[in-house]
Short mmCIF file of C-alpha atoms and ligand atoms in Angstrom, two decimals:
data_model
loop_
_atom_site.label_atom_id
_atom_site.label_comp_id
_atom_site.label_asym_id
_atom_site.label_seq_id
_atom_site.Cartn_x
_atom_site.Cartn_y
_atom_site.Cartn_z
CA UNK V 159 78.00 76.35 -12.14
CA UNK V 160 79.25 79.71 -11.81
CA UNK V 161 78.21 80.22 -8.10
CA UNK V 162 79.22 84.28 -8.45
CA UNK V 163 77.78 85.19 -11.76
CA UNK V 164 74.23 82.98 -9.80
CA UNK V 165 74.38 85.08 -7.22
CA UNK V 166 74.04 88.35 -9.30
CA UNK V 167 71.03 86.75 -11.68
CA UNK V 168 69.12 85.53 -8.64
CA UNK V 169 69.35 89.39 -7.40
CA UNK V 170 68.70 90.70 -10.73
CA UNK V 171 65.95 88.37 -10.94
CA UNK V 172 64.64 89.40 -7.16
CA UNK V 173 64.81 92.96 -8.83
CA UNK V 174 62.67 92.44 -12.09
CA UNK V 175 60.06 90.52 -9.88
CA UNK V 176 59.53 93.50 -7.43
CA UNK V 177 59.59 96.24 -10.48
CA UNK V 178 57.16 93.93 -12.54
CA UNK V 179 54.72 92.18 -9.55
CA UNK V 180 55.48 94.11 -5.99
CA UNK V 181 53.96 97.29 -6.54
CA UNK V 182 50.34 95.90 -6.94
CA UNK V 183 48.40 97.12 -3.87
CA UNK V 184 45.20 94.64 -4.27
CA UNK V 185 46.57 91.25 -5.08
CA UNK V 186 45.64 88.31 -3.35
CA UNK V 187 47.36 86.94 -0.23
CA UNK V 188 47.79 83.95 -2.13
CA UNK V 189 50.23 85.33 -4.39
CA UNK V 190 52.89 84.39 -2.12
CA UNK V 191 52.94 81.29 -2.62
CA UNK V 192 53.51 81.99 -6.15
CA UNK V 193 56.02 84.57 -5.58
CA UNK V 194 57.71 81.68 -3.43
CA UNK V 195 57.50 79.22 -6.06
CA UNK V 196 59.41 81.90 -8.34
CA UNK V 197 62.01 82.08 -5.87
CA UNK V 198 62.42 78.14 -5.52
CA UNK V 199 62.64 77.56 -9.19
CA UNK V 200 66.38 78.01 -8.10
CA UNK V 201 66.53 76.94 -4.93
CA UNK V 202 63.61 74.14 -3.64
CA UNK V 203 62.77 72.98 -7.03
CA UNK V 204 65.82 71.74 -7.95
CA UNK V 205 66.68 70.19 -4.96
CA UNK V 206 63.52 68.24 -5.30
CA UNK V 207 64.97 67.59 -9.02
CA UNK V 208 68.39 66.20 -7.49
CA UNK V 209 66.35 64.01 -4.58
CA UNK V 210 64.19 62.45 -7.16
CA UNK V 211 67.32 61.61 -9.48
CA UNK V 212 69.18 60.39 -6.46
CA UNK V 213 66.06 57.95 -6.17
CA UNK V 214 66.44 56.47 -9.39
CA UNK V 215 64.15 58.81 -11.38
CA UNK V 216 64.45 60.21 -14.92
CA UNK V 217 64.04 63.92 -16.40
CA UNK V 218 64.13 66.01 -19.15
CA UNK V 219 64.37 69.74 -20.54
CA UNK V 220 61.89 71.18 -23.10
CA UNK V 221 61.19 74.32 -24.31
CA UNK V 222 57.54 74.53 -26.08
CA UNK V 223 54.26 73.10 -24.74
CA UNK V 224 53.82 70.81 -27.53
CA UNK V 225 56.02 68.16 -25.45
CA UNK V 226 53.21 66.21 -24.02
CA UNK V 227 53.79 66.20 -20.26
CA UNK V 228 51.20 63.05 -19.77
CA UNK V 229 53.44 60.74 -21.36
CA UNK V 230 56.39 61.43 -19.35
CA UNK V 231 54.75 61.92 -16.02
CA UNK V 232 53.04 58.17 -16.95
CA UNK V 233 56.93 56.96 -17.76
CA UNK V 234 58.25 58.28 -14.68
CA UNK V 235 59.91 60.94 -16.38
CA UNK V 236 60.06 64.92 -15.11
CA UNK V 237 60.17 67.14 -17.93
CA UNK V 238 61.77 70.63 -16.89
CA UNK V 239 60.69 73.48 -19.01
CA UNK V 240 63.81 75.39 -19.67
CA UNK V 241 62.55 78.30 -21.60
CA UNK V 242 64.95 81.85 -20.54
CA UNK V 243 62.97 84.79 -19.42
CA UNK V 244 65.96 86.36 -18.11
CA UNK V 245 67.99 89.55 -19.94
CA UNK V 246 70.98 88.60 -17.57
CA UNK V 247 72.21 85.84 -19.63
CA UNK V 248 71.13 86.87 -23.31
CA UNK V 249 75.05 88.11 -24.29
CA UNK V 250 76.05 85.22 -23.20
CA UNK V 251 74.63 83.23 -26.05
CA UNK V 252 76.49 85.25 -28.32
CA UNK V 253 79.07 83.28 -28.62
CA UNK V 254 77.42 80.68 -30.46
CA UNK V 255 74.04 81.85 -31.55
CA UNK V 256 73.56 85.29 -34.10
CA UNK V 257 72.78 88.15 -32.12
CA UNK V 258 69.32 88.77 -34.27
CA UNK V 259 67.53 85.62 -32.81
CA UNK V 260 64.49 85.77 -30.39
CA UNK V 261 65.46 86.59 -26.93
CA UNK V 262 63.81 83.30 -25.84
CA UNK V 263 66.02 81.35 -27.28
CA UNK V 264 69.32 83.61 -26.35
CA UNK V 265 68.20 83.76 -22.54
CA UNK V 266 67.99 80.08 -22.51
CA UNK V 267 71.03 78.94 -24.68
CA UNK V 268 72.91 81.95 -22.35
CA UNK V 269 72.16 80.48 -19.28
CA UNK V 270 73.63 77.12 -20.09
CA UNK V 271 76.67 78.87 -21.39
CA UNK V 272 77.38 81.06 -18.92
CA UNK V 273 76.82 78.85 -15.88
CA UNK V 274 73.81 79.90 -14.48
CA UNK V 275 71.46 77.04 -14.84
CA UNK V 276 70.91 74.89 -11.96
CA UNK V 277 68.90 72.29 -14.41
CA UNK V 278 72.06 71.58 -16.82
CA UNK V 279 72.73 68.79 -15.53
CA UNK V 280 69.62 67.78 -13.95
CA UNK V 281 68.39 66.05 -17.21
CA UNK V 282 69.12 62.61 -19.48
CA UNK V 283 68.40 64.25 -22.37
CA UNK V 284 66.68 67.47 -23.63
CA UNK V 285 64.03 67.33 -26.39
CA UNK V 286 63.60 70.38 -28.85
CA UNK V 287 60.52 70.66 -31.51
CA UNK V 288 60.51 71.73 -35.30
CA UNK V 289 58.25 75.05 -34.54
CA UNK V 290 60.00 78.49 -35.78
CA UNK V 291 63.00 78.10 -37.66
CA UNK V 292 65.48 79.65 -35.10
CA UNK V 293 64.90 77.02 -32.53
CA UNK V 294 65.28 73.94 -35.00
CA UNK V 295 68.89 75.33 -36.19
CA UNK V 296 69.72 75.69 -32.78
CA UNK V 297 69.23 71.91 -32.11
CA UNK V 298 71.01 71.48 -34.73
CA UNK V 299 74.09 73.34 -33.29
CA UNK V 300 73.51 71.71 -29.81
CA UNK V 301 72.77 68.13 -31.84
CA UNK V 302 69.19 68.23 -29.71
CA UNK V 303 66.61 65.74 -30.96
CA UNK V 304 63.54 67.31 -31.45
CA UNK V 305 59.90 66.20 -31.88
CA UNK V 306 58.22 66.96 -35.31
CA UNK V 307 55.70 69.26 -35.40
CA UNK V 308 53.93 69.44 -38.84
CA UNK V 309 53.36 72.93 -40.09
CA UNK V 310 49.84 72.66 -41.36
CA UNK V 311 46.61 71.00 -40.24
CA UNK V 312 45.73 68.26 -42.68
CA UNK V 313 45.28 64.59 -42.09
CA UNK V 314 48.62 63.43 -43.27
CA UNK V 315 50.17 66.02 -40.74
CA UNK V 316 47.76 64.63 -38.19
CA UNK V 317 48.80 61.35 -38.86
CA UNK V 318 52.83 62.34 -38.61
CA UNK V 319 52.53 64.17 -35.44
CA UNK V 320 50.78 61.17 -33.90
CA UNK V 321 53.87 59.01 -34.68
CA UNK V 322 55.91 61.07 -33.31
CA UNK V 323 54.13 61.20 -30.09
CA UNK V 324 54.43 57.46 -30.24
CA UNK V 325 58.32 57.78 -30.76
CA UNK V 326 58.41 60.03 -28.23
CA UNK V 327 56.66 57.42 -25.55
CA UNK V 328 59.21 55.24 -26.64
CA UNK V 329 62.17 57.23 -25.94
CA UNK V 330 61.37 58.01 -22.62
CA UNK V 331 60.07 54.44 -21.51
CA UNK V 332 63.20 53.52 -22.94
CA UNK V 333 64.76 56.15 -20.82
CA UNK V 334 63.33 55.19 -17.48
CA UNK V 335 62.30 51.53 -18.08
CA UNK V 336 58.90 52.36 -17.27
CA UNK V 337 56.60 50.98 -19.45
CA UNK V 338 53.55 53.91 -20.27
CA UNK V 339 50.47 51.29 -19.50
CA UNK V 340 46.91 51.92 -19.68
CA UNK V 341 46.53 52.63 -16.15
CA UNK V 342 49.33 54.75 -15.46
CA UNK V 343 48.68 56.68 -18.74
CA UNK V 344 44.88 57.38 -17.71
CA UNK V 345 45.71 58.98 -14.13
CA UNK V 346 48.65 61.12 -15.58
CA UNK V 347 46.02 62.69 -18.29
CA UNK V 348 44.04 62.95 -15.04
CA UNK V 349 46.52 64.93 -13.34
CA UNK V 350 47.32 67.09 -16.20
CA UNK V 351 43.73 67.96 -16.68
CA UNK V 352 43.62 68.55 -13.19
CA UNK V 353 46.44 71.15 -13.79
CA UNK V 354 44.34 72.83 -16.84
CA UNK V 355 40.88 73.21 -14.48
CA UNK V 356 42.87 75.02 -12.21
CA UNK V 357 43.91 77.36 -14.33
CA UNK V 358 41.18 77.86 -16.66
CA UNK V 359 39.12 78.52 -13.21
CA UNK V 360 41.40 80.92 -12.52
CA UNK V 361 40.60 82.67 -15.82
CA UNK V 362 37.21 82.26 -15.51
CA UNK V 363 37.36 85.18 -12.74
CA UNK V 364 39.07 87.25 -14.89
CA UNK V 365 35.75 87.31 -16.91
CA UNK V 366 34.18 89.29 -14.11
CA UNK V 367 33.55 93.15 -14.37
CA UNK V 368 36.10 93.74 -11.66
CA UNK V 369 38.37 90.75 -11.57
CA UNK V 370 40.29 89.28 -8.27
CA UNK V 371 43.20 88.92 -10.02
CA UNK V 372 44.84 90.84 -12.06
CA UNK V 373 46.53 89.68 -15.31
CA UNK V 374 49.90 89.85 -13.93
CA UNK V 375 49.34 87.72 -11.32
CA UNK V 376 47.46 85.49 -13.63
CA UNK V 377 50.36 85.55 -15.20
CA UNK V 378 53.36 84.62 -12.52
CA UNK V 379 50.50 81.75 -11.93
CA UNK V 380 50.61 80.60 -15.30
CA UNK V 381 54.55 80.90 -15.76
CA UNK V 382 55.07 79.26 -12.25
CA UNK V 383 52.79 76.26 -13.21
CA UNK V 384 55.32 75.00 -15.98
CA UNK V 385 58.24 74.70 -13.46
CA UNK V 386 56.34 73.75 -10.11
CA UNK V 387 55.65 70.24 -8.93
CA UNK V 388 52.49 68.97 -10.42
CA UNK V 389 51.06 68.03 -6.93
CA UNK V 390 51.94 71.70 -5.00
CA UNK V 391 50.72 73.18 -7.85
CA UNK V 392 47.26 72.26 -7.88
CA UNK V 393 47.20 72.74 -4.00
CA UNK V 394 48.67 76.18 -3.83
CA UNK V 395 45.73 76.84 -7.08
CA UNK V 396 42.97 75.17 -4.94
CA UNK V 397 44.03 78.08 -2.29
CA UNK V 398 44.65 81.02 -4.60
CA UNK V 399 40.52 80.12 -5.89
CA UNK V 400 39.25 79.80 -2.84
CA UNK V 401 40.69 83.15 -1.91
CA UNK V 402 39.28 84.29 -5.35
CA UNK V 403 35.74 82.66 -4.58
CA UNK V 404 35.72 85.40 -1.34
CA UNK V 405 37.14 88.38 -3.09
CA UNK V 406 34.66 87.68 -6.10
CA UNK V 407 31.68 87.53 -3.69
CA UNK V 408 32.52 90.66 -1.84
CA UNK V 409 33.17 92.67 -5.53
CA UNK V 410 37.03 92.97 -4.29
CA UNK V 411 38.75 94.03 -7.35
CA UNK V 412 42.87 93.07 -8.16
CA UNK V 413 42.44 96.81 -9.11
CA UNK V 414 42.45 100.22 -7.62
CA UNK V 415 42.01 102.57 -10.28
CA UNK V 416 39.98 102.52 -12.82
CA UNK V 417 40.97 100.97 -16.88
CA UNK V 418 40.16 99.25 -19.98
CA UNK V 419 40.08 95.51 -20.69
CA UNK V 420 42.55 94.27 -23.23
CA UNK V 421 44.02 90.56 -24.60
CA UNK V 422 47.57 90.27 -24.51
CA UNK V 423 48.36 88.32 -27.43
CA UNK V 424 51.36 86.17 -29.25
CA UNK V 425 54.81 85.41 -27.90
CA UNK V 426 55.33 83.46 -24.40
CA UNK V 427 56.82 85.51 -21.37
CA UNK V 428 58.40 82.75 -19.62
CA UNK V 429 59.40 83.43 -15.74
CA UNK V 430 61.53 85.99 -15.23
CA UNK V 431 59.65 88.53 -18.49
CA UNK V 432 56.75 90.47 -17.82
CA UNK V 433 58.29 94.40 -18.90
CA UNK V 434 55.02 94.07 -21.12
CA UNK V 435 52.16 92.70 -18.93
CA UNK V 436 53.72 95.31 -16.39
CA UNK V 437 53.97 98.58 -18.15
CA UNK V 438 50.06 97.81 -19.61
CA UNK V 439 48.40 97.60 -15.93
CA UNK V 440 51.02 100.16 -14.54
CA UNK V 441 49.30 102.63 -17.45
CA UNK V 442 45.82 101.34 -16.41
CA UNK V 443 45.14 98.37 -19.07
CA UNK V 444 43.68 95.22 -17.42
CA UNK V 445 45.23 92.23 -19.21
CA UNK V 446 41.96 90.05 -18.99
CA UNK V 447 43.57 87.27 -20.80
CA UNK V 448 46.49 86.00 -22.24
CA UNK V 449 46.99 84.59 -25.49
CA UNK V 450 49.91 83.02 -25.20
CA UNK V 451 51.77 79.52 -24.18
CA UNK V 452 52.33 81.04 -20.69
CA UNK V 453 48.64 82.12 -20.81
CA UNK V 454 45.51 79.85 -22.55
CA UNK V 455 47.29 78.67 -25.07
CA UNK V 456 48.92 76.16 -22.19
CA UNK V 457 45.51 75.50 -20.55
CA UNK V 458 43.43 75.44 -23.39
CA UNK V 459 41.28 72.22 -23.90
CA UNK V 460 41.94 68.66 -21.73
CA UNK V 461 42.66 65.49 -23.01
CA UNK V 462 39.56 63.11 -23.02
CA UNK V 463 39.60 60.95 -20.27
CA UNK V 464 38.46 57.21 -19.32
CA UNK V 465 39.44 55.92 -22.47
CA UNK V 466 40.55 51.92 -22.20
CA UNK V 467 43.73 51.56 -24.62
CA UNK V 468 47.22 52.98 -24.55
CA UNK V 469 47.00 53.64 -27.80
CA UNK V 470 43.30 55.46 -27.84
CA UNK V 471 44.85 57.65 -25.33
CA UNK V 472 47.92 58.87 -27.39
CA UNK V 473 45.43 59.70 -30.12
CA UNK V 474 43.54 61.34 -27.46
CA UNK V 475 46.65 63.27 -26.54
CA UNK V 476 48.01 63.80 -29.87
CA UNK V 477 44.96 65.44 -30.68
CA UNK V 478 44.87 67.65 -28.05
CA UNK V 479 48.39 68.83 -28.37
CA UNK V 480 47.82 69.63 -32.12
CA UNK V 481 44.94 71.62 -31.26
CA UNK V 482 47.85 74.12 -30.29
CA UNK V 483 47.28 77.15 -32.60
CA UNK V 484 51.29 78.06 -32.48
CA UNK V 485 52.25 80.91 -35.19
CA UNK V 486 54.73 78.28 -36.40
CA UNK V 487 51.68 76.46 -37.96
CA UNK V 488 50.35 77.40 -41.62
CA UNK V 489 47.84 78.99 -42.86
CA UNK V 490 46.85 79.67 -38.83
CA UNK V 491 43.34 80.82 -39.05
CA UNK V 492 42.12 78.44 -36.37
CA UNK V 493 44.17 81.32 -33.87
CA UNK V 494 42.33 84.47 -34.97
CA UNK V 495 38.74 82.71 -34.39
CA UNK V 496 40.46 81.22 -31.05
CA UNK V 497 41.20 84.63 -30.40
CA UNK V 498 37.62 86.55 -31.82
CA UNK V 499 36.31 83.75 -28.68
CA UNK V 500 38.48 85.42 -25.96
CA UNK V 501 37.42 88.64 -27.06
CA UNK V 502 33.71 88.05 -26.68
CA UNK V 503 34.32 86.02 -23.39
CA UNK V 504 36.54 88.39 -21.45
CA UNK V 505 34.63 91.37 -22.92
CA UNK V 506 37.69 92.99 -24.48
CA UNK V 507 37.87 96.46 -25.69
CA UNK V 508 41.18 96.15 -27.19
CA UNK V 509 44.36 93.54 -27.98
CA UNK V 510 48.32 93.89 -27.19
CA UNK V 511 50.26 92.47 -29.79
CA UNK V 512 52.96 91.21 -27.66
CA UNK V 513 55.61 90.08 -30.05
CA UNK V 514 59.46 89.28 -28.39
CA UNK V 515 61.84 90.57 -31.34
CA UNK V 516 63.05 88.28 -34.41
CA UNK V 517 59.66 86.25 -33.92
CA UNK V 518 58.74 86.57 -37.44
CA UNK V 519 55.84 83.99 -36.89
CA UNK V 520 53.56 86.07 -34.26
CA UNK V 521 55.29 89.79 -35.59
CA UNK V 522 53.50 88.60 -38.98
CA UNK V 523 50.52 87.35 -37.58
CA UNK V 524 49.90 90.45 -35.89
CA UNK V 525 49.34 91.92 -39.18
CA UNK V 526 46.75 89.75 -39.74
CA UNK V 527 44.96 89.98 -36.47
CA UNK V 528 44.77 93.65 -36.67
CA UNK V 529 42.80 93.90 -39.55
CA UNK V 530 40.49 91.36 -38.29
CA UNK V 531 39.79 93.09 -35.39
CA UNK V 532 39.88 96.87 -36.73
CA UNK V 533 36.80 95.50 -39.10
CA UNK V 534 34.77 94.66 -35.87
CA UNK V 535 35.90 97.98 -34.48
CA UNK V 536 38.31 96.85 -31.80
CA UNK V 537 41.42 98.70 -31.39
CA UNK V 538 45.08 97.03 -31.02
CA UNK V 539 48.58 97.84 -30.22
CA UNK V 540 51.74 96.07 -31.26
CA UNK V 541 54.80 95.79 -29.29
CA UNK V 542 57.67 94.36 -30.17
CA UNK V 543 60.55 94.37 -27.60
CA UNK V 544 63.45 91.87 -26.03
CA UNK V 545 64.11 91.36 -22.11
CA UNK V 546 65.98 94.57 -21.73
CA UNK V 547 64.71 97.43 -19.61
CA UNK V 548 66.11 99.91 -22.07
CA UNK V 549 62.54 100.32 -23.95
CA UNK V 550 60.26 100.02 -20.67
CA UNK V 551 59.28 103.69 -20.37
CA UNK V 552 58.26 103.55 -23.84
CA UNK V 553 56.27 101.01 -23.80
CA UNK V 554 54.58 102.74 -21.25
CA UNK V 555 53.96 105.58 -22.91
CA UNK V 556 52.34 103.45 -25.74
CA UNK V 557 50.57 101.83 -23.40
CA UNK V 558 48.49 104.98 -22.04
CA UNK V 559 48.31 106.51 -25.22
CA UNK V 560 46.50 103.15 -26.41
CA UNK V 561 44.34 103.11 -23.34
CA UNK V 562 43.10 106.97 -24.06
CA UNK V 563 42.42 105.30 -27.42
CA UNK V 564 39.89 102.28 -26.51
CA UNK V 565 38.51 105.51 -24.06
CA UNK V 566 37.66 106.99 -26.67
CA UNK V 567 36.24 104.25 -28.57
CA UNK V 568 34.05 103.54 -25.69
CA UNK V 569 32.35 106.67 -26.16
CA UNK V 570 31.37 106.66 -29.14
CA UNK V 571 29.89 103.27 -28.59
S1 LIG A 211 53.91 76.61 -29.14
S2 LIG A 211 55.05 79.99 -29.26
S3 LIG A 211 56.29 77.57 -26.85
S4 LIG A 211 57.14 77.39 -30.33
S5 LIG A 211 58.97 83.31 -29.48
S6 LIG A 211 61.27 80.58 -29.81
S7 LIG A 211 58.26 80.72 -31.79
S8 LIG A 211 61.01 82.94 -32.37
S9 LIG A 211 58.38 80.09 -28.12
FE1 LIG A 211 56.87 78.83 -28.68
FE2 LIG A 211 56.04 76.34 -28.66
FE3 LIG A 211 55.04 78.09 -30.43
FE4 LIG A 211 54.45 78.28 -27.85
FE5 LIG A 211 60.51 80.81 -31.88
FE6 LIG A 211 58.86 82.85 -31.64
FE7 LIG A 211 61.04 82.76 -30.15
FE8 LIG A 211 59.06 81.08 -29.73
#
């Protein structure tokens, strides 16, 4: 590690998190234990990393949510999410990776270059996926295995992406010398559903006229649940909704000015990015929802439960996980009536494209979208940007100019 350059990215990082969460004046008290679990994910968290290692335990690094956590929680086996939300350590990756790559992938690859990740050598192995094509060169360069995830929806792809959630159960009993049995399978799937209620309950507030939350706390919840501990997660949600269940009752709004509802949709804003989520509710948009894999695209749908077999449950789970309506997948139609749901749920008025720069698969899909939703009338906005500051003021600008938009819309409803 390079204990100087740390110092400086856990103060830039202290830094975005005030600019981007701190100046909300109605959020729930709650939030700090979110904003504390933010802080830990370099401090707490990986101690708890190094003391379960020490005991003999297993873990690995991922970077998309179609690694199915059930499996390696039921083989003993942590899986760290190492996605990069951080600008700090982008250059860095420049000295291996082309500079016009997603920022996602340069934040991350940049923080194990440069020094700054406690989790490099937390891990026995790390485990990549075949989604967009910058990621599977890069696990090429970094000779990462990676799971296979098919690029269309047909049986045959159905049937590949099951076997290599099998493989994948075998590499990490293998890895721990845990064997994944019926029993221990059926109360990880528990857990991980457990996970998903909490926060798809969470979202369910955000369906209310005023909501409790607001969608940038929403989303520090959502981007904290990937790196927390399973167990302090779901008891730091069970506060945060009781606290919701009051405010909700008593009409207290996560707002104090008045705006217009919109979906944030596309590209994931792991910890440590939310310039976009920001600048929309600074300019008076209420992210009601967010499309994304650090929104419902994480929580979306459980696996079934109470089934007998190991293998009935890894179809169960494969299933789920292919449910995942990733940009990466072919045609992708299954994401725009996904999304045509949300809309009618969360009583949106208009949607953010939120597309981090080089993604061709969302930044295309956007296309799409828009005309989808500019035949049923609804307004929408894309933004394409990196984890620099240097476009945040525009963004803002676009932001209020799209919310006078959807004003006007509204009346001439
Ligand atoms: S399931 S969105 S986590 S792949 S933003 S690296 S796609 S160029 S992160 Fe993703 Fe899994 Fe899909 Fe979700 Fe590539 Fe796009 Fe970058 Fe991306």
């Amino acid at each position: 590690m390079d204990v100087e350059l740390h110092d400086r990215l856990l103060q830039n990082g202290e830094k975005t998190h005030a600019r981007n969460f701190l100046w909300q004046k109605n959020r729930p008290a709650s939030m700090k234990l979110f904003d504390k679990a933010l802080h830990d994910s370099h401090g707490q968290r990986v101690k708890e990393i190094i003391d379960y290692r020490n005991a003999g335990g297993k873990s690995i690094g991922s970077f998309c949510i179609y690694v199915p956590d059930e499996i390696a929680m039921a083989a003993g086996v942590l899986n760290i999410p190492l996605c990069g939300g951080t600008g700090f350590t982008v250059d860095y990756a420049d000295k291996v990776l082309p500079r016009d790559i997603c920022p996602l992938i340069r934040s991350t690859f940049g923080m194990a270059i440069s020094g700054t990740c406690p989790y490099k050598t937390l891990k026995d192995f790390v485990i990549g996926e075949t989604t967009c094509d910058a990621k599977k060169k890069t696990w090429d360069l970094f000779d990462i295995r990676a799971l296979e995830v098919p690029q269309k929806k047909k049986k045959a792809d159905r049937d590949l992406w099951l076997s290599e959630v099998r493989d994948f159960t075998t590499q990490v009993e293998e890895l721990s010398g845990i064997k994944v049995t019926s029993e221990k399978l059926r109360d990880s799937i528990r857990k991980q559903n457990r996970k998903r209620d909490v926060l798809n309950a969470i979202g369910q507030y955000r369906t209310l006229p005023e909501p409790p939350i607001s969608g940038l706390d929403a989303l520090l919840v959502s981007q904290v649940a990937l790196n927390m501990d399973i167990n302090s997660f779901i008891e730091a949600g069970d506060i945060l909704l009781a606290e919701l269940a009051e405010r909700a009752e008593k009409g207290e709004s996560a707002y104090s000015e008045p705006g217009v509802r919109v979906l944030m949709a596309g590209t994931p804003s792991p910890m440590g990015y939310a310039k976009v989520h920001a600048a929309a509710e600074i300019s008076g948009l209420r992210v009601v929802m967010d499309e994304s894999c650090t929104g419902i695209r994480y929580s979306r749908g459980n696996v079934l439960e109470d089934l007998e077999t190991v293998d009935e449950m890894l179809e169960a789970i494969a299933d789920r996980y292919f449910d995942i309506d990733c940009a990466c997948f072919s045609p992708n139609s299954e994401r725009f009536s996904n999304i045509l749901g949300i809309i009618e749920k969360y009583n949106v008025e208009g949607v953010v494209h939120n597309v981090l720069q080089y993604c061709h698969g969302f930044n295309v899909e956007a296309g799409k979208l828009s005309g989808i939703l500019s035949e049923k009338g609804l307004p929408s906005l894309k933004i394409v940007s990196d984890y620099s500051q240097e476009d945040a003021e525009q963004i803002k600008l676009r932001m209020e100019a799209f919310r006078g938009i959807i004003e006007n819309t509204r009346s001439h409803k």
